[in-house]
């Protein structure tokens, strides 16, 4: 019953190289999500003259 919670991967020899990129990717996703409106404005500017 306790095998699953105990097998968290903490004994993995390259745990650092797994956690750091995962954490950085998570932060990048949060940053893009927080600025998604600004990114969309850059990619698709709302030009009033083009909607005539």
Coordinates of N, CA and C in Angstrom, one line a residue:
X1 N 0.8 -1.2 0.0 CA 0.0 0.0 0.0 C 0.9 1.3 0.0
X2 N 2.0 1.2 0.6 CA 2.9 2.4 0.7 C 3.9 2.5 -0.4
X3 N 3.9 1.5 -1.3 CA 4.9 1.5 -2.3 C 4.7 2.6 -3.3
X4 N 3.5 2.9 -3.6 CA 3.2 4.0 -4.6 C 3.6 5.4 -4.1
X5 N 3.2 5.7 -2.8 CA 3.6 7.1 -2.4 C 5.1 7.1 -2.1
X6 N 5.7 6.0 -1.8 CA 7.2 6.0 -1.5 C 8.0 6.1 -2.8
X7 N 7.4 5.7 -3.9 CA 8.1 5.7 -5.2 C 7.8 7.0 -5.9
X8 N 8.3 8.1 -5.4 CA 8.1 9.4 -5.9 C 9.3 9.8 -6.9
X9 N 10.2 8.9 -7.1 CA 11.3 9.3 -8.0 C 12.5 10.0 -7.3
X10 N 12.4 10.1 -6.0 CA 13.4 10.9 -5.3 C 14.8 10.2 -5.4
X11 N 14.8 9.0 -5.7 CA 16.1 8.2 -5.8 C 16.7 8.3 -7.2
X12 N 16.0 9.0 -8.1 CA 16.5 9.0 -9.5 C 17.8 9.8 -9.5
X13 N 18.8 9.3 -10.2 CA 20.1 9.9 -10.2 C 20.1 11.3 -11.0
X14 N 19.3 11.5 -11.9 CA 19.2 12.7 -12.7 C 18.0 13.6 -12.3
X15 N 17.6 13.5 -11.1 CA 16.3 14.2 -10.7 C 16.4 15.7 -10.9
X16 N 17.6 16.3 -10.7 CA 17.8 17.7 -10.9 C 17.6 18.1 -12.4
X17 N 18.0 17.2 -13.3 CA 17.9 17.5 -14.7 C 16.5 17.3 -15.2
X18 N 15.6 16.7 -14.4 CA 14.2 16.5 -14.7 C 13.4 17.6 -14.1
X19 N 13.7 18.0 -12.9 CA 12.9 19.0 -12.2 C 13.1 20.4 -12.7
X20 N 14.4 20.7 -13.0 CA 14.7 22.1 -13.4 C 14.0 22.5 -14.7
X21 N 14.2 21.7 -15.8 CA 13.5 22.1 -17.0 C 11.9 22.1 -16.9
X22 N 11.4 21.1 -16.1 CA 10.0 21.1 -15.9 C 9.5 22.3 -15.2
X23 N 10.2 22.8 -14.2 CA 9.9 24.0 -13.4 C 10.0 25.2 -14.3
X24 N 11.0 25.3 -15.1 CA 11.2 26.4 -16.0 C 10.1 26.5 -17.1
X25 N 9.7 25.3 -17.6 CA 8.6 25.2 -18.5 C 7.3 25.7 -17.9
X26 N 7.1 25.3 -16.7 CA 5.9 25.7 -15.9 C 5.9 27.2 -15.8
X27 N 7.0 27.8 -15.4 CA 7.0 29.2 -15.3 C 6.8 30.0 -16.6
X28 N 7.4 29.4 -17.7 CA 7.2 30.0 -19.0 C 5.7 30.0 -19.4
X29 N 5.0 28.9 -19.1 CA 3.6 28.8 -19.3 C 2.8 29.8 -18.5
X30 N 3.2 30.0 -17.3 CA 2.5 31.0 -16.5 C 2.7 32.4 -17.0
X31 N 3.9 32.7 -17.5 CA 4.2 34.0 -18.0 C 3.5 34.2 -19.3
X32 N 3.4 33.2 -20.2 CA 2.7 33.4 -21.4 C 1.2 33.5 -21.2
X33 N 0.7 32.8 -20.2 CA -0.7 32.9 -19.9 C -1.1 34.2 -19.3
X34 N -0.2 34.8 -18.5 CA -0.4 36.1 -17.9 C -0.4 37.2 -18.9
X35 N 0.4 37.0 -20.0 CA 0.6 38.1 -21.0 C -0.1 37.7 -22.3
X36 N -1.0 36.7 -22.3 CA -1.6 36.3 -23.6 C -2.3 37.3 -24.4
X37 N -3.0 38.3 -23.7 CA -3.6 39.4 -24.4 C -2.6 40.2 -25.2
X38 N -1.5 40.5 -24.5 CA -0.5 41.3 -25.1 C 0.2 40.6 -26.3
X39 N 0.4 39.3 -26.2 CA 1.0 38.5 -27.2 C 0.0 38.4 -28.4
X40 N -1.3 38.3 -28.1 CA -2.3 38.2 -29.2 C -2.4 39.6 -29.9
X41 N -2.2 40.7 -29.2 CA -2.3 42.0 -29.8 C -1.1 42.2 -30.8
X42 N 0.0 41.6 -30.4 CA 1.2 41.7 -31.3 C 1.0 40.9 -32.6
X43 N 0.4 39.7 -32.4 CA 0.3 38.8 -33.5 C -0.9 39.2 -34.4
X44 N -2.0 39.6 -33.8 CA -3.1 40.0 -34.5 C -3.6 41.4 -34.1
X45 N -3.0 42.5 -34.7 CA -3.4 43.8 -34.3 C -4.8 44.1 -34.7
X46 N -5.6 44.8 -33.9 CA -6.9 45.2 -34.3 C -6.8 46.6 -35.0
X47 N -6.9 46.5 -36.3 CA -6.8 47.7 -37.1 C -8.2 48.1 -37.5
X48 N -8.7 49.2 -37.1 CA -10.1 49.6 -37.4 C -10.3 49.9 -38.9
X49 N -9.3 50.3 -39.6 CA -9.4 50.6 -41.0 C -9.6 49.4 -41.8
X50 N -9.1 48.2 -41.4 CA -9.2 47.0 -42.2 C -10.6 46.3 -42.0
X51 N -11.4 46.8 -41.1 CA -12.7 46.1 -40.9 C -13.8 46.9 -41.6
X52 N -13.5 47.7 -42.6 CA -14.5 48.5 -43.3 C -15.4 47.6 -44.2

